[in-house]
Amino acid sequence: MSRKSTVSSILRSAGMPAVALISMAFFGYYAVLGPNGAMAHPEVKQQLEARQAEYQRLDKQRADLKNRVDLLDPEGADPDLVEELARKKLNVARPDEVIVPLK
């Protein structure tokens, strides 16, 4: 009986430190080798640069579209833009213009 109680007391006293070591090893592994860990830093940095370049491209495109929308304001539309859009939609050309077909 005393042998069983010594084994159970050893397991009880070693249980909490074992759980703590296992959890520290688990979180340490993911801190170093996980998808957002220290070893993944160059890849994350490269993805960030790619996303920033895409954001700048989309921001420029948004600014261009906003400018076109502002030029088409019903209160004071830009006559050149209105003419360009109408001619493009109606497929109309002036007599003095040369049309170059693109393949």
Short mmCIF file of N, CA, C and O in Angstrom, two decimals:
data_model
loop_
_atom_site.label_atom_id
_atom_site.label_comp_id
_atom_site.label_asym_id
_atom_site.label_seq_id
_atom_site.Cartn_x
_atom_site.Cartn_y
_atom_site.Cartn_z
N MET A 1 0.81 -1.18 0.00
CA MET A 1 0.00 0.00 0.00
C MET A 1 0.86 1.25 0.00
O MET A 1 0.51 2.21 -0.65
N SER A 2 1.96 1.22 0.70
CA SER A 2 2.80 2.40 0.76
C SER A 2 3.47 2.66 -0.59
O SER A 2 3.74 3.80 -0.94
N ARG A 3 3.73 1.60 -1.32
CA ARG A 3 4.33 1.78 -2.65
C ARG A 3 3.36 2.47 -3.59
O ARG A 3 3.75 3.34 -4.36
N LYS A 4 2.09 2.11 -3.55
CA LYS A 4 1.07 2.73 -4.39
C LYS A 4 0.88 4.19 -4.01
O LYS A 4 0.72 5.05 -4.88
N SER A 5 0.91 4.49 -2.76
CA SER A 5 0.74 5.87 -2.33
C SER A 5 1.95 6.73 -2.71
O SER A 5 1.82 7.91 -3.01
N THR A 6 3.16 6.15 -2.69
CA THR A 6 4.33 6.93 -3.11
C THR A 6 4.28 7.22 -4.61
O THR A 6 4.64 8.32 -5.03
N VAL A 7 3.84 6.27 -5.40
CA VAL A 7 3.73 6.49 -6.85
C VAL A 7 2.69 7.55 -7.14
O VAL A 7 2.90 8.46 -7.95
N SER A 8 1.55 7.47 -6.48
CA SER A 8 0.50 8.46 -6.72
C SER A 8 0.92 9.84 -6.21
O SER A 8 0.62 10.86 -6.82
N SER A 9 1.66 9.90 -5.11
CA SER A 9 2.11 11.20 -4.62
C SER A 9 3.17 11.79 -5.56
O SER A 9 3.20 13.01 -5.76
N ILE A 10 4.02 10.95 -6.14
CA ILE A 10 5.01 11.44 -7.11
C ILE A 10 4.30 11.96 -8.36
O ILE A 10 4.65 13.03 -8.88
N LEU A 11 3.31 11.22 -8.83
CA LEU A 11 2.56 11.67 -10.01
C LEU A 11 1.80 12.96 -9.73
O LEU A 11 1.74 13.84 -10.58
N ARG A 12 1.24 13.08 -8.54
CA ARG A 12 0.53 14.30 -8.17
C ARG A 12 1.47 15.48 -8.08
O ARG A 12 1.17 16.58 -8.55
N SER A 13 2.63 15.28 -7.51
CA SER A 13 3.57 16.40 -7.37
C SER A 13 4.24 16.75 -8.69
O SER A 13 4.66 17.89 -8.88
N ALA A 14 4.35 15.82 -9.61
CA ALA A 14 4.99 16.09 -10.90
C ALA A 14 3.98 16.47 -11.98
O ALA A 14 4.36 16.88 -13.08
N GLY A 15 2.70 16.33 -11.70
CA GLY A 15 1.66 16.60 -12.70
C GLY A 15 1.61 18.05 -13.16
O GLY A 15 1.62 18.34 -14.37
N MET A 16 1.57 18.97 -12.24
CA MET A 16 1.49 20.39 -12.60
C MET A 16 2.73 20.89 -13.33
O MET A 16 2.61 21.57 -14.35
N PRO A 17 3.93 20.56 -12.86
CA PRO A 17 5.10 20.97 -13.64
C PRO A 17 5.14 20.35 -15.04
O PRO A 17 5.56 20.99 -16.00
N ALA A 18 4.67 19.10 -15.16
CA ALA A 18 4.64 18.46 -16.48
C ALA A 18 3.67 19.17 -17.41
O ALA A 18 3.98 19.42 -18.58
N VAL A 19 2.50 19.53 -16.92
CA VAL A 19 1.52 20.27 -17.72
C VAL A 19 2.09 21.63 -18.11
O VAL A 19 1.93 22.09 -19.25
N ALA A 20 2.75 22.29 -17.17
CA ALA A 20 3.35 23.59 -17.46
C ALA A 20 4.44 23.47 -18.52
O ALA A 20 4.51 24.28 -19.46
N LEU A 21 5.29 22.45 -18.43
CA LEU A 21 6.35 22.25 -19.43
C LEU A 21 5.78 21.93 -20.80
O LEU A 21 6.26 22.44 -21.82
N ILE A 22 4.76 21.10 -20.84
CA ILE A 22 4.13 20.75 -22.12
C ILE A 22 3.49 21.98 -22.76
O ILE A 22 3.64 22.23 -23.95
N SER A 23 2.79 22.78 -21.96
CA SER A 23 2.16 23.98 -22.53
C SER A 23 3.21 25.00 -22.96
O SER A 23 3.05 25.65 -24.00
N MET A 24 4.30 25.15 -22.21
CA MET A 24 5.36 26.08 -22.63
C MET A 24 6.02 25.59 -23.92
O MET A 24 6.35 26.39 -24.79
N ALA A 25 6.23 24.28 -24.04
CA ALA A 25 6.82 23.73 -25.27
C ALA A 25 5.89 23.95 -26.45
O ALA A 25 6.34 24.31 -27.55
N PHE A 26 4.60 23.76 -26.23
CA PHE A 26 3.61 23.97 -27.30
C PHE A 26 3.63 25.42 -27.79
O PHE A 26 3.75 25.69 -28.99
N PHE A 27 3.52 26.37 -26.86
CA PHE A 27 3.50 27.77 -27.25
C PHE A 27 4.85 28.24 -27.77
O PHE A 27 4.93 29.08 -28.67
N GLY A 28 5.94 27.69 -27.23
CA GLY A 28 7.27 28.03 -27.74
C GLY A 28 7.46 27.55 -29.16
O GLY A 28 8.04 28.25 -30.00
N TYR A 29 6.98 26.36 -29.47
CA TYR A 29 7.06 25.83 -30.83
C TYR A 29 6.34 26.75 -31.82
O TYR A 29 6.86 27.11 -32.87
N TYR A 30 5.12 27.13 -31.48
CA TYR A 30 4.36 28.00 -32.38
C TYR A 30 4.92 29.42 -32.42
O TYR A 30 4.76 30.11 -33.42
N ALA A 31 5.59 29.86 -31.38
CA ALA A 31 6.20 31.19 -31.41
C ALA A 31 7.39 31.23 -32.36
O ALA A 31 7.68 32.27 -32.96
N VAL A 32 8.06 30.10 -32.53
CA VAL A 32 9.23 30.06 -33.40
C VAL A 32 8.89 29.50 -34.78
O VAL A 32 9.24 30.10 -35.80
N LEU A 33 8.19 28.39 -34.84
CA LEU A 33 7.97 27.69 -36.10
C LEU A 33 6.53 27.77 -36.61
O LEU A 33 6.23 27.18 -37.64
N GLY A 34 5.67 28.46 -35.94
CA GLY A 34 4.26 28.54 -36.34
C GLY A 34 4.07 29.43 -37.56
O GLY A 34 5.00 30.04 -38.09
N PRO A 35 2.84 29.52 -38.05
CA PRO A 35 2.56 30.31 -39.25
C PRO A 35 2.84 31.80 -39.08
O PRO A 35 3.12 32.49 -40.06
N ASN A 36 2.80 32.32 -37.88
CA ASN A 36 3.14 33.72 -37.61
C ASN A 36 4.36 33.83 -36.71
O ASN A 36 4.57 34.86 -36.08
N GLY A 37 5.17 32.78 -36.66
CA GLY A 37 6.32 32.75 -35.77
C GLY A 37 7.51 33.49 -36.32
O GLY A 37 7.47 34.15 -37.36
N ALA A 38 8.61 33.37 -35.59
CA ALA A 38 9.82 34.09 -35.94
C ALA A 38 10.42 33.61 -37.27
O ALA A 38 10.98 34.40 -38.02
N MET A 39 10.27 32.34 -37.58
CA MET A 39 10.84 31.81 -38.82
C MET A 39 10.02 32.24 -40.05
O MET A 39 10.51 32.23 -41.16
N ALA A 40 8.76 32.60 -39.85
CA ALA A 40 7.89 33.01 -40.95
C ALA A 40 7.97 34.51 -41.21
O ALA A 40 7.29 35.02 -42.11
N HIS A 41 8.80 35.24 -40.49
CA HIS A 41 8.87 36.69 -40.62
C HIS A 41 9.22 37.16 -42.04
O HIS A 41 8.56 38.07 -42.55
N PRO A 42 10.23 36.58 -42.72
CA PRO A 42 10.51 37.05 -44.09
C PRO A 42 9.34 36.84 -45.05
O PRO A 42 9.05 37.71 -45.89
N GLU A 43 8.64 35.74 -44.92
CA GLU A 43 7.50 35.48 -45.79
C GLU A 43 6.36 36.47 -45.51
O GLU A 43 5.74 36.99 -46.44
N VAL A 44 6.12 36.74 -44.25
CA VAL A 44 5.08 37.70 -43.88
C VAL A 44 5.45 39.10 -44.36
O VAL A 44 4.60 39.84 -44.85
N LYS A 45 6.72 39.43 -44.26
CA LYS A 45 7.19 40.75 -44.73
C LYS A 45 7.00 40.87 -46.24
O LYS A 45 6.57 41.91 -46.74
N GLN A 46 7.29 39.80 -46.98
CA GLN A 46 7.11 39.81 -48.43
C GLN A 46 5.63 39.94 -48.78
O GLN A 46 5.27 40.70 -49.69
N GLN A 47 4.77 39.24 -48.08
CA GLN A 47 3.33 39.36 -48.31
C GLN A 47 2.84 40.77 -48.00
O GLN A 47 1.99 41.31 -48.72
N LEU A 48 3.38 41.37 -46.96
CA LEU A 48 2.99 42.74 -46.61
C LEU A 48 3.37 43.72 -47.71
O LEU A 48 2.58 44.58 -48.09
N GLU A 49 4.57 43.58 -48.25
CA GLU A 49 5.00 44.46 -49.34
C GLU A 49 4.13 44.28 -50.57
O GLU A 49 3.76 45.26 -51.24
N ALA A 50 3.77 43.03 -50.88
CA ALA A 50 2.90 42.78 -52.04
C ALA A 50 1.52 43.40 -51.81
O ALA A 50 0.95 44.01 -52.72
N ARG A 51 0.99 43.27 -50.60
CA ARG A 51 -0.33 43.84 -50.31
C ARG A 51 -0.29 45.37 -50.34
O ARG A 51 -1.24 46.02 -50.79
N GLN A 52 0.82 45.96 -49.88
CA GLN A 52 0.94 47.41 -49.92
C GLN A 52 1.01 47.92 -51.35
O GLN A 52 0.41 48.95 -51.69
N ALA A 53 1.73 47.19 -52.22
CA ALA A 53 1.79 47.58 -53.63
C ALA A 53 0.42 47.47 -54.28
O ALA A 53 0.01 48.35 -55.05
N GLU A 54 -0.31 46.39 -53.96
CA GLU A 54 -1.66 46.24 -54.50
C GLU A 54 -2.58 47.34 -53.98
O GLU A 54 -3.40 47.89 -54.72
N TYR A 55 -2.44 47.69 -52.71
CA TYR A 55 -3.24 48.76 -52.13
C TYR A 55 -2.97 50.09 -52.83
O TYR A 55 -3.91 50.83 -53.14
N GLN A 56 -1.70 50.39 -53.10
CA GLN A 56 -1.37 51.63 -53.79
C GLN A 56 -1.96 51.65 -55.19
O GLN A 56 -2.46 52.67 -55.65
N ARG A 57 -1.90 50.50 -55.88
CA ARG A 57 -2.47 50.43 -57.23
C ARG A 57 -3.98 50.65 -57.18
O ARG A 57 -4.53 51.42 -57.97
N LEU A 58 -4.65 50.00 -56.24
CA LEU A 58 -6.09 50.16 -56.11
C LEU A 58 -6.47 51.57 -55.66
O LEU A 58 -7.50 52.10 -56.09
N ASP A 59 -5.65 52.17 -54.81
CA ASP A 59 -5.92 53.53 -54.37
C ASP A 59 -5.81 54.51 -55.54
O ASP A 59 -6.62 55.43 -55.66
N LYS A 60 -4.83 54.30 -56.41
CA LYS A 60 -4.68 55.15 -57.59
C LYS A 60 -5.88 54.96 -58.53
O LYS A 60 -6.43 55.92 -59.06
N GLN A 61 -6.30 53.70 -58.70
CA GLN A 61 -7.46 53.42 -59.55
C GLN A 61 -8.71 54.07 -58.97
O GLN A 61 -9.52 54.63 -59.71
N ARG A 62 -8.86 54.02 -57.64
CA ARG A 62 -10.01 54.65 -57.00
C ARG A 62 -10.00 56.16 -57.21
O ARG A 62 -11.03 56.78 -57.48
N ALA A 63 -8.81 56.75 -57.11
CA ALA A 63 -8.71 58.20 -57.31
C ALA A 63 -9.06 58.58 -58.75
O ALA A 63 -9.73 59.59 -58.98
N ASP A 64 -8.63 57.76 -59.71
CA ASP A 64 -8.97 58.03 -61.11
C ASP A 64 -10.47 57.93 -61.35
O ASP A 64 -11.07 58.77 -62.03
N LEU A 65 -11.09 56.90 -60.77
CA LEU A 65 -12.54 56.75 -60.93
C LEU A 65 -13.29 57.89 -60.23
O LEU A 65 -14.29 58.37 -60.75
N LYS A 66 -12.80 58.31 -59.07
CA LYS A 66 -13.44 59.42 -58.38
C LYS A 66 -13.35 60.70 -59.21
O LYS A 66 -14.31 61.47 -59.28
N ASN A 67 -12.22 60.90 -59.86
CA ASN A 67 -12.06 62.08 -60.71
C ASN A 67 -13.05 62.04 -61.88
O ASN A 67 -13.67 63.05 -62.20
N ARG A 68 -13.22 60.86 -62.50
CA ARG A 68 -14.17 60.75 -63.61
C ARG A 68 -15.60 60.99 -63.13
O ARG A 68 -16.40 61.63 -63.81
N VAL A 69 -15.93 60.48 -61.95
CA VAL A 69 -17.27 60.70 -61.40
C VAL A 69 -17.49 62.18 -61.12
O VAL A 69 -18.55 62.73 -61.40
N ASP A 70 -16.48 62.83 -60.57
CA ASP A 70 -16.60 64.27 -60.30
C ASP A 70 -16.75 65.06 -61.59
O ASP A 70 -17.47 66.06 -61.62
N LEU A 71 -16.10 64.60 -62.68
CA LEU A 71 -16.22 65.30 -63.95
C LEU A 71 -17.60 65.09 -64.58
O LEU A 71 -18.02 65.88 -65.42
N LEU A 72 -18.30 64.03 -64.20
CA LEU A 72 -19.64 63.77 -64.75
C LEU A 72 -20.75 64.29 -63.84
O LEU A 72 -21.90 63.89 -63.98
N ASP A 73 -20.43 65.18 -62.95
CA ASP A 73 -21.42 65.76 -62.05
C ASP A 73 -22.52 66.43 -62.88
O ASP A 73 -22.24 67.23 -63.77
N PRO A 74 -23.80 66.11 -62.61
CA PRO A 74 -24.89 66.70 -63.40
C PRO A 74 -24.95 68.22 -63.33
O PRO A 74 -25.44 68.87 -64.25
N GLU A 75 -24.45 68.81 -62.26
CA GLU A 75 -24.48 70.26 -62.11
C GLU A 75 -23.56 70.95 -63.12
O GLU A 75 -23.88 71.99 -63.66
N GLY A 76 -22.39 70.37 -63.35
CA GLY A 76 -21.44 71.00 -64.26
C GLY A 76 -20.51 69.96 -64.87
O GLY A 76 -19.34 69.89 -64.52
N ALA A 77 -21.04 69.14 -65.76
CA ALA A 77 -20.26 68.06 -66.36
C ALA A 77 -19.20 68.62 -67.30
O ALA A 77 -19.40 69.65 -67.96
N ASP A 78 -18.06 67.96 -67.36
CA ASP A 78 -16.97 68.35 -68.25
C ASP A 78 -17.39 68.02 -69.69
O ASP A 78 -17.65 66.85 -70.02
N PRO A 79 -17.46 69.00 -70.58
CA PRO A 79 -17.95 68.75 -71.94
C PRO A 79 -17.07 67.77 -72.72
O PRO A 79 -17.58 66.96 -73.50
N ASP A 80 -15.77 67.83 -72.52
CA ASP A 80 -14.89 66.91 -73.24
C ASP A 80 -15.14 65.45 -72.84
O ASP A 80 -15.18 64.56 -73.69
N LEU A 81 -15.32 65.21 -71.56
CA LEU A 81 -15.57 63.85 -71.11
C LEU A 81 -16.93 63.36 -71.56
O LEU A 81 -17.08 62.20 -71.98
N VAL A 82 -17.93 64.22 -71.52
CA VAL A 82 -19.27 63.84 -71.98
C VAL A 82 -19.22 63.49 -73.46
O VAL A 82 -19.79 62.48 -73.90
N GLU A 83 -18.51 64.30 -74.25
CA GLU A 83 -18.40 64.02 -75.69
C GLU A 83 -17.66 62.70 -75.92
O GLU A 83 -18.07 61.89 -76.75
N GLU A 84 -16.59 62.49 -75.19
CA GLU A 84 -15.83 61.24 -75.35
C GLU A 84 -16.69 60.02 -75.04
O GLU A 84 -16.70 59.05 -75.81
N LEU A 85 -17.43 60.07 -73.95
CA LEU A 85 -18.26 58.92 -73.57
C LEU A 85 -19.41 58.71 -74.55
O LEU A 85 -19.73 57.57 -74.91
N ALA A 86 -20.02 59.80 -75.01
CA ALA A 86 -21.13 59.67 -75.96
C ALA A 86 -20.65 59.11 -77.29
O ALA A 86 -21.29 58.22 -77.88
N ARG A 87 -19.49 59.56 -77.75
CA ARG A 87 -18.97 59.06 -79.02
C ARG A 87 -18.56 57.60 -78.90
O ARG A 87 -18.73 56.82 -79.84
N LYS A 88 -18.04 57.22 -77.76
CA LYS A 88 -17.65 55.82 -77.55
C LYS A 88 -18.88 54.92 -77.52
O LYS A 88 -18.89 53.85 -78.12
N LYS A 89 -19.93 55.35 -76.81
CA LYS A 89 -21.15 54.54 -76.71
C LYS A 89 -21.89 54.45 -78.04
O LYS A 89 -22.42 53.40 -78.40
N LEU A 90 -21.95 55.57 -78.77
CA LEU A 90 -22.70 55.61 -80.02
C LEU A 90 -21.88 55.16 -81.22
O LEU A 90 -22.42 55.02 -82.32
N ASN A 91 -20.58 54.94 -81.00
CA ASN A 91 -19.68 54.51 -82.07
C ASN A 91 -19.71 55.50 -83.24
O ASN A 91 -19.94 55.14 -84.40
N VAL A 92 -19.50 56.78 -82.93
CA VAL A 92 -19.57 57.86 -83.91
C VAL A 92 -18.19 58.50 -84.03
O VAL A 92 -17.48 58.67 -83.05
N ALA A 93 -17.83 58.86 -85.27
CA ALA A 93 -16.56 59.56 -85.51
C ALA A 93 -16.82 60.79 -86.37
O ALA A 93 -17.79 60.85 -87.13
N ARG A 94 -15.93 61.74 -86.24
CA ARG A 94 -16.03 62.94 -87.07
C ARG A 94 -15.45 62.66 -88.45
O ARG A 94 -14.63 61.75 -88.62
N PRO A 95 -15.83 63.45 -89.46
CA PRO A 95 -15.31 63.21 -90.82
C PRO A 95 -13.80 63.39 -90.93
O PRO A 95 -13.16 62.73 -91.77
N ASP A 96 -13.20 64.23 -90.14
CA ASP A 96 -11.75 64.48 -90.26
C ASP A 96 -10.91 63.54 -89.39
O ASP A 96 -9.69 63.69 -89.33
N GLU A 97 -11.53 62.58 -88.72
CA GLU A 97 -10.78 61.65 -87.87
C GLU A 97 -10.42 60.38 -88.62
O GLU A 97 -11.13 59.93 -89.52
N VAL A 98 -9.28 59.81 -88.23
CA VAL A 98 -8.83 58.55 -88.81
C VAL A 98 -9.02 57.47 -87.74
O VAL A 98 -8.58 57.60 -86.60
N ILE A 99 -9.65 56.37 -88.13
CA ILE A 99 -9.89 55.27 -87.21
C ILE A 99 -8.90 54.16 -87.53
O ILE A 99 -8.81 53.69 -88.66
N VAL A 100 -8.14 53.78 -86.52
CA VAL A 100 -7.16 52.71 -86.67
C VAL A 100 -7.71 51.48 -85.96
O VAL A 100 -7.82 51.47 -84.73
N PRO A 101 -8.04 50.41 -86.70
CA PRO A 101 -8.58 49.23 -86.04
C PRO A 101 -7.48 48.48 -85.30
O PRO A 101 -6.36 48.32 -85.79
N LEU A 102 -7.78 48.03 -84.09
CA LEU A 102 -6.87 47.24 -83.29
C LEU A 102 -7.28 45.79 -83.34
O LEU A 102 -8.45 45.46 -83.24
N LYS A 103 -6.30 44.92 -83.49
CA LYS A 103 -6.61 43.49 -83.57
C LYS A 103 -6.42 42.84 -82.25
O LYS A 103 -5.66 43.15 -81.44
#
